[in-house]
Amino acid sequence: MKRSKESLTILFMVSLTLFSYELLASRIFSVILPNHFAYLVISFAILGLGLGGILTYFLSKNNKYSLKHFSWIYILSYIVVISVIILAPYLGNPVFYILLAIIPFIIGGSIISYLFKLQDDPYQSYSVDLLGGVLGLILAVLLMKYLGLIQTIIITFILVVLLMMLPFKENKLVLVLSSVIILLIVFNFGQLTSLYENNFNSFKSSPHIGFNSSFDIREKSLFTRWNEFSRTDVYPLKEDPNRLLVGMDGASFSFMIRFDGDYNKLEYLKEDIGYFPMKVGKPQKIALIGPGGGEEILYALLAGIEEVTAIEINESTVLATEELKEFSGDIYNHPQVRTIIGDGRNVIRKSDQKFDQIYLSLVMTNLGSGMANTLAENYIYTKEALGDYFNKLTDEGIVSFRFHGEHDLLKMLSTVIEYSYETGVPYTKISDTIIIGFKPMKNHGLKYPVMLVKPSGFTKAQVNNIYQLMVKYNVQPLHLPRIFEDDSLKKMKEGEWTLENLTSQIPANIDATSDNQPFFYNFEQGIPTTLSLILAVSTLLLLILFNIGTRKIKEENFVELFFFFTLLGMAFIILEITLIQKLTLYLEHPINSFVTVIVSLLVGAGISNLFYSKKEIFKDKNPIFYLIGLATVELILINKVLYWTGIKEVGFKMIFISLLLLFLGFFMGLPFPKMLARLKESELNQFIPYAWGINGVGIVIGSVLTLIVAMIFGFNLSFILGLILYLIAAWLMAKLK
């Protein structure tokens, strides 16, 4: 009993610190690597858990596994890997970061699979593992929210050293040494924080950070803040004393403008293309989605707009303008500005006001999980989002956009056309609702174009007035109804073309986006290269493991067991990722969705395993069939909940979704330990680390398949794919009886 409690405590601590490490690593990589490599690193890190199980299988088979040695290695790898990633200059190739990041996962996965092999009760072990993961995730999120990333990392160093005391608690020397290390960290907490914050050399030297490659900035940051969502920095520009560069995760940029209350000093802003939409239709009430450093707020005030609603999802950006108010003029607290921290689309949808204009300028999603914008959901640019915006416009209202370049302009144009056609506007009328313009920039092609969409259509008189404004502000029309018509839109107006003709002419993915397929920034045709690479490597690894298993494992049901554990990992992660992606819309931020879904499913799974360890349930029944039935009902409910406005506060939404998913987690947590119990009953304990390993590889393959299927067919079909894989796993489970 004593040994069992000690093993469960170690299992709990390793799981807690590993989940924290995954979130911390994803935050670090999101600011130093290209976004698609940030996603790649985390995928391979998860793969490390599986590799750890395989390592344990071969070492324990030859009686060469030492829990004490692996505990030492885990602690050292945890601290050293994070320290090297932060303190070392950029390593030159993202592959090096993959190799570094995977080490603690391999060692941690090895320890967890070994402890599963030792325990007599797999349900109890699984519930402790899940509980550690839940608390590790919650702890990391809360600490990052209130303390920031660096302080959170140092606290996890303390937790990981505490782990060292457990296997060595009878060794006084080790206990004293561990205690001294912890005291040194505690008493030097401030100095360690400064060391890591001031010497974040990988961030400073990474060529993938816009601060380093796209802008000529002064070296010292005026403002830096980490939270659970992002890292926000403000830098002065060497050649422009009137602007400060505001960056989120070193990739998504906006400007803070020098403002002392004198609008005469802002006349130069009227030359910016972003100012032009503010003058169209003479709006008096405008909503700005994602104004960042506040440049768009000044456009609106300079244009004479009386009421400005500024909706910014990143609170740190607003705090930066307040802390630097002598420069910014404290623009978010201007008497004519109402500031709301939140997701732009959800704020608009819940609003009881109507606006003359809703303005979205260069809004880009940056996920806390480190997933690429090209692979990320962006629900502010979908057909359903357009419907939400149009519903909050006055009779003559306009939705206006400013884009980065041609591809996002064309993708939004496709989305507008498809939404209009699906809501009853014929192709021959759609072109009269759209105006597109840009300012020619030498050697830059089509950069920062603007598009204005008026659901009621622009009248001839309005078009003439807009043309005069274009001439005044030196804006060149790309499409201006009846005056300068884009060739594609003109062919639609004349009945010669449909949307399919337009999208087929462009050598990029500019298909309309919907809430079921919200990948706005994915312009790559076919399967993205990153996903293809992960799928190829993980599938090859799975084939290698299968080949090794057929030669080394003498078990008549090996093939069925192999595919059961692989499919179980794939199905679990497919449902999990799909739920996270879909619920981002309702829960208003990817981090809210990530935490709510993961915690709900893991807590539900933990409850079922604790219950099962006390009293065996579903003894002669297959829990997967119950899971499939419940998951089908929940998919239908969630598709309805996404657009339900009965609950307005995010916190209550998270509680509501948690209760909804808890029952699903209850059943999702049973198949894996139930099959481990059968292995123990059949005296196949040696197979458990191997099963853990192939389950981990299945998780990686499943995560890639989720995104591939979602991009091609949508999230609803990716969820259904998960249910199909569960159905096959249920058949295998029945066969293995």
Coordinates of C-alpha atoms in Angstrom, one line a residue, residues 352-627:
D352 CA -28.3 46.0 -28.2
Q353 CA -27.0 48.9 -30.4
K354 CA -26.9 49.6 -34.1
F355 CA -23.9 51.0 -35.8
D356 CA -23.4 53.2 -38.9
Q357 CA -20.2 51.3 -39.6
I358 CA -18.4 48.2 -38.3
Y359 CA -14.7 48.3 -39.1
L360 CA -12.2 45.4 -39.1
S361 CA -8.6 46.4 -39.8
L362 CA -5.9 43.8 -40.2
V363 CA -7.4 41.6 -37.5
M364 CA -5.5 38.3 -37.2
T365 CA -5.9 35.5 -34.7
N366 CA -2.8 34.4 -32.7
L367 CA -3.5 31.3 -30.6
G368 CA -2.0 30.8 -27.2
S369 CA -1.6 27.2 -28.0
G370 CA 1.0 28.2 -30.7
M371 CA -1.1 26.8 -33.6
A372 CA -0.5 28.6 -36.9
N373 CA -2.9 31.3 -38.2
T374 CA -3.2 29.2 -41.3
L375 CA -4.4 26.2 -39.2
A376 CA -6.3 28.3 -36.7
E377 CA -10.0 29.0 -36.5
N378 CA -10.8 32.7 -37.2
Y379 CA -14.5 33.2 -36.6
I380 CA -14.6 36.9 -37.3
Y381 CA -14.3 36.4 -41.0
T382 CA -17.0 33.7 -41.7
K383 CA -20.3 33.9 -43.5
E384 CA -22.1 33.6 -40.2
A385 CA -20.0 36.5 -38.8
L386 CA -21.1 38.7 -41.7
G387 CA -24.7 37.9 -40.7
D388 CA -24.0 39.0 -37.2
Y389 CA -22.4 42.3 -38.4
F390 CA -25.2 43.0 -40.9
N391 CA -27.8 42.5 -38.2
K392 CA -26.2 45.3 -36.1
L393 CA -26.1 47.9 -38.8
T394 CA -28.4 50.9 -39.3
D395 CA -30.4 51.0 -42.5
E396 CA -27.6 52.7 -44.4
G397 CA -24.8 50.9 -42.4
I398 CA -21.5 49.6 -43.8
V399 CA -19.1 46.8 -42.8
S400 CA -15.6 47.8 -43.9
F401 CA -12.4 45.8 -43.9
R402 CA -8.7 46.6 -44.3
F403 CA -6.6 43.6 -45.5
H404 CA -2.9 42.7 -45.6
G405 CA -2.9 41.9 -49.4
E406 CA -4.5 40.2 -52.3
H407 CA -5.3 36.7 -50.8
D408 CA -7.2 37.8 -47.7
L409 CA -9.1 40.4 -49.8
L410 CA -10.1 37.7 -52.3
K411 CA -11.1 35.3 -49.6
M412 CA -13.3 37.8 -47.9
L413 CA -14.8 38.8 -51.2
S414 CA -15.7 35.1 -51.8
T415 CA -17.2 34.9 -48.4
V416 CA -19.3 38.1 -49.0
I417 CA -20.5 36.8 -52.4
E418 CA -21.4 33.4 -51.0
Y419 CA -23.2 34.8 -48.0
S420 CA -25.1 37.3 -50.1
Y421 CA -26.1 34.6 -52.7
E422 CA -27.2 32.2 -49.9
T423 CA -29.4 34.9 -48.3
G424 CA -31.2 35.6 -51.5
V425 CA -29.2 38.2 -53.3
P426 CA -28.7 37.2 -57.0
Y427 CA -25.2 37.3 -58.5
T428 CA -26.4 40.2 -60.8
K429 CA -27.0 42.4 -57.7
I430 CA -24.1 41.5 -55.4
S431 CA -21.5 43.8 -57.2
D432 CA -23.6 46.9 -56.3
T433 CA -23.1 46.1 -52.5
I434 CA -19.2 46.1 -52.7
I435 CA -16.5 48.8 -53.1
I436 CA -12.8 48.0 -53.1
G437 CA -9.9 50.4 -53.2
F438 CA -6.2 50.7 -52.4
K439 CA -3.3 53.2 -52.4
P440 CA -0.5 52.4 -54.8
M441 CA 2.7 51.7 -53.0
K442 CA 6.0 51.5 -55.0
N443 CA 7.4 47.9 -55.1
H444 CA 4.6 46.6 -52.9
G445 CA 1.9 45.5 -55.3
L446 CA -1.6 45.3 -53.8
K447 CA -0.9 46.1 -50.1
Y448 CA -3.5 47.1 -47.5
P449 CA -6.6 47.2 -49.7
V450 CA -9.9 48.2 -48.2
M451 CA -13.3 46.7 -48.9
L452 CA -16.7 48.3 -48.0
V453 CA -19.9 46.2 -48.0
K454 CA -23.3 47.7 -47.8
P455 CA -26.1 45.1 -47.5
S456 CA -28.7 47.5 -48.9
G457 CA -26.5 48.4 -51.9
F458 CA -24.8 51.6 -52.9
T459 CA -27.0 54.0 -54.8
K460 CA -25.7 55.9 -57.8
A461 CA -25.5 59.1 -55.8
Q462 CA -23.5 57.4 -53.0
V463 CA -21.1 55.9 -55.5
N464 CA -20.5 59.3 -57.1
N465 CA -19.8 60.8 -53.6
I466 CA -17.4 57.9 -52.8
Y467 CA -15.6 58.4 -56.1
Q468 CA -15.0 62.1 -55.1
L469 CA -13.6 60.9 -51.8
M470 CA -11.3 58.5 -53.6
V471 CA -10.0 61.3 -55.7
K472 CA -9.5 63.5 -52.7
Y473 CA -7.6 60.9 -50.6
N474 CA -5.7 59.4 -53.6
V475 CA -7.4 56.0 -53.3
Q476 CA -7.4 54.0 -56.5
P477 CA -10.6 52.0 -57.1
L478 CA -10.5 48.3 -57.8
H479 CA -14.2 48.0 -57.9
L480 CA -16.6 50.9 -57.9
P481 CA -20.1 50.1 -59.1
R482 CA -21.0 51.6 -62.5
I483 CA -17.8 53.6 -62.6
F484 CA -14.8 51.3 -62.3
E485 CA -16.0 47.7 -62.2
D486 CA -13.7 44.7 -61.4
D487 CA -13.8 42.3 -64.4
S488 CA -14.9 39.3 -62.3
L489 CA -17.7 41.2 -60.5
K490 CA -18.8 42.7 -63.8
K491 CA -19.2 39.2 -65.3
M492 CA -21.3 38.2 -62.3
K493 CA -23.4 41.3 -62.8
E494 CA -24.0 40.4 -66.4
G495 CA -24.9 36.8 -65.5
E496 CA -21.9 35.3 -67.2
W497 CA -20.0 34.1 -64.0
T498 CA -20.8 32.5 -60.6
L499 CA -18.5 32.4 -57.6
E500 CA -17.0 29.1 -58.8
N501 CA -15.7 30.9 -61.9
L502 CA -13.9 33.5 -59.7
T503 CA -12.3 31.0 -57.2
S504 CA -11.1 28.7 -60.0
Q505 CA -9.1 31.6 -61.6
I506 CA -6.9 32.1 -58.5
P507 CA -3.9 29.8 -57.8
A508 CA -4.6 29.9 -54.1
N509 CA -7.3 28.8 -51.6
I510 CA -9.8 31.7 -51.6
D511 CA -12.9 29.6 -50.9
A512 CA -15.5 31.2 -48.6
T513 CA -15.2 30.5 -44.9
S514 CA -17.9 29.3 -42.6
D515 CA -18.2 28.5 -38.9
N516 CA -17.8 24.9 -39.9
Q517 CA -14.6 25.6 -41.9
P518 CA -13.2 28.9 -40.4
F519 CA -9.6 28.6 -41.7
F520 CA -9.5 32.2 -43.1
Y521 CA -5.7 32.5 -43.3
N522 CA -5.2 29.1 -44.9
F523 CA -4.5 30.1 -48.6
E524 CA -2.6 26.9 -49.4
Q525 CA -4.4 24.6 -51.9
G526 CA -4.8 21.0 -50.9
I527 CA -3.4 19.7 -47.6
P528 CA -1.0 22.1 -45.9
T529 CA 2.7 21.0 -46.1
T530 CA 3.1 21.0 -42.3
L531 CA 0.2 18.6 -41.8
S532 CA 1.5 16.3 -44.6
L533 CA 4.9 16.2 -42.9
I534 CA 3.5 15.3 -39.5
L535 CA 1.2 12.7 -40.9
A536 CA 3.9 11.1 -42.9
V537 CA 6.4 10.9 -40.0
S538 CA 3.9 9.7 -37.5
T539 CA 2.5 7.1 -39.9
L540 CA 6.0 5.8 -40.7
L541 CA 6.7 5.5 -37.0
L542 CA 3.5 3.6 -36.4
L543 CA 4.4 1.1 -39.2
I544 CA 7.9 0.7 -37.6
L545 CA 6.3 0.0 -34.2
F546 CA 3.9 -2.5 -35.8
N547 CA 6.8 -4.3 -37.4
I548 CA 8.8 -4.4 -34.2
G549 CA 5.7 -5.6 -32.3
T550 CA 5.0 -8.5 -34.7
R551 CA 8.5 -9.7 -34.2
K552 CA 9.0 -9.1 -30.5
I553 CA 5.6 -9.6 -28.9
K554 CA 4.3 -13.1 -28.8
E555 CA 0.6 -12.6 -28.3
E556 CA -2.0 -14.1 -30.5
N557 CA -4.2 -11.0 -30.3
F558 CA -1.4 -8.6 -31.0
V559 CA -2.9 -7.2 -34.2
E560 CA -6.2 -6.5 -32.6
L561 CA -4.6 -4.9 -29.5
F562 CA -2.3 -2.8 -31.7
F563 CA -5.1 -1.3 -33.7
F564 CA -7.4 -0.9 -30.7
F565 CA -5.0 1.3 -28.8
T566 CA -4.0 3.2 -31.9
L567 CA -7.6 3.9 -32.9
L568 CA -8.5 4.8 -29.3
G569 CA -5.9 7.5 -29.3
M570 CA -7.0 8.8 -32.7
A571 CA -10.7 8.9 -31.8
F572 CA -10.1 10.5 -28.5
I573 CA -8.0 13.4 -29.9
I574 CA -10.3 13.9 -32.9
L575 CA -13.3 14.5 -30.6
E576 CA -11.3 16.7 -28.3
I577 CA -9.7 18.9 -30.9
T578 CA -13.0 19.3 -32.8
L579 CA -14.8 20.4 -29.6
I580 CA -12.0 22.9 -28.8
Q581 CA -12.2 24.4 -32.3
K582 CA -16.0 24.5 -32.5
L583 CA -16.5 25.9 -29.0
T584 CA -13.9 28.7 -29.6
L585 CA -16.8 30.7 -31.2
Y586 CA -19.1 30.3 -28.2
L587 CA -16.4 30.7 -25.5
E588 CA -14.9 33.8 -27.2
H589 CA -11.2 32.8 -27.1
P590 CA -9.2 29.7 -28.0
I591 CA -7.7 29.6 -24.5
N592 CA -11.1 29.6 -22.9
S593 CA -12.2 26.8 -25.2
F594 CA -8.9 24.8 -24.7
V595 CA -9.1 24.9 -20.9
T596 CA -12.8 24.3 -20.7
V597 CA -12.8 21.3 -23.0
I598 CA -9.6 19.7 -21.7
V599 CA -10.6 20.1 -18.1
S600 CA -14.2 18.9 -18.6
L601 CA -13.2 15.8 -20.4
L602 CA -10.3 14.9 -18.1
V603 CA -12.4 15.5 -14.9
G604 CA -15.2 13.4 -16.4
A605 CA -12.8 10.7 -17.2
G606 CA -11.2 10.9 -13.8
I607 CA -14.6 10.6 -12.1
S608 CA -15.5 7.5 -14.1
N609 CA -12.2 5.8 -13.2
L610 CA -12.4 6.7 -9.5
F611 CA -16.0 5.3 -9.6
Y612 CA -14.8 2.2 -11.5
S613 CA -11.9 1.6 -9.0
K614 CA -14.5 1.3 -6.2
K615 CA -17.2 -0.5 -8.0
E616 CA -16.9 -2.1 -11.5
I617 CA -19.5 -0.7 -13.9
F618 CA -20.3 -1.8 -17.5
K619 CA -18.7 -5.2 -16.5
D620 CA -20.4 -7.1 -19.4
K621 CA -21.1 -4.1 -21.6
N622 CA -19.0 -2.0 -24.0
P623 CA -18.8 1.6 -22.7
I624 CA -17.8 2.8 -26.2
F625 CA -21.4 2.3 -27.5
Y626 CA -22.7 4.6 -24.8
L627 CA -20.0 7.1 -25.7

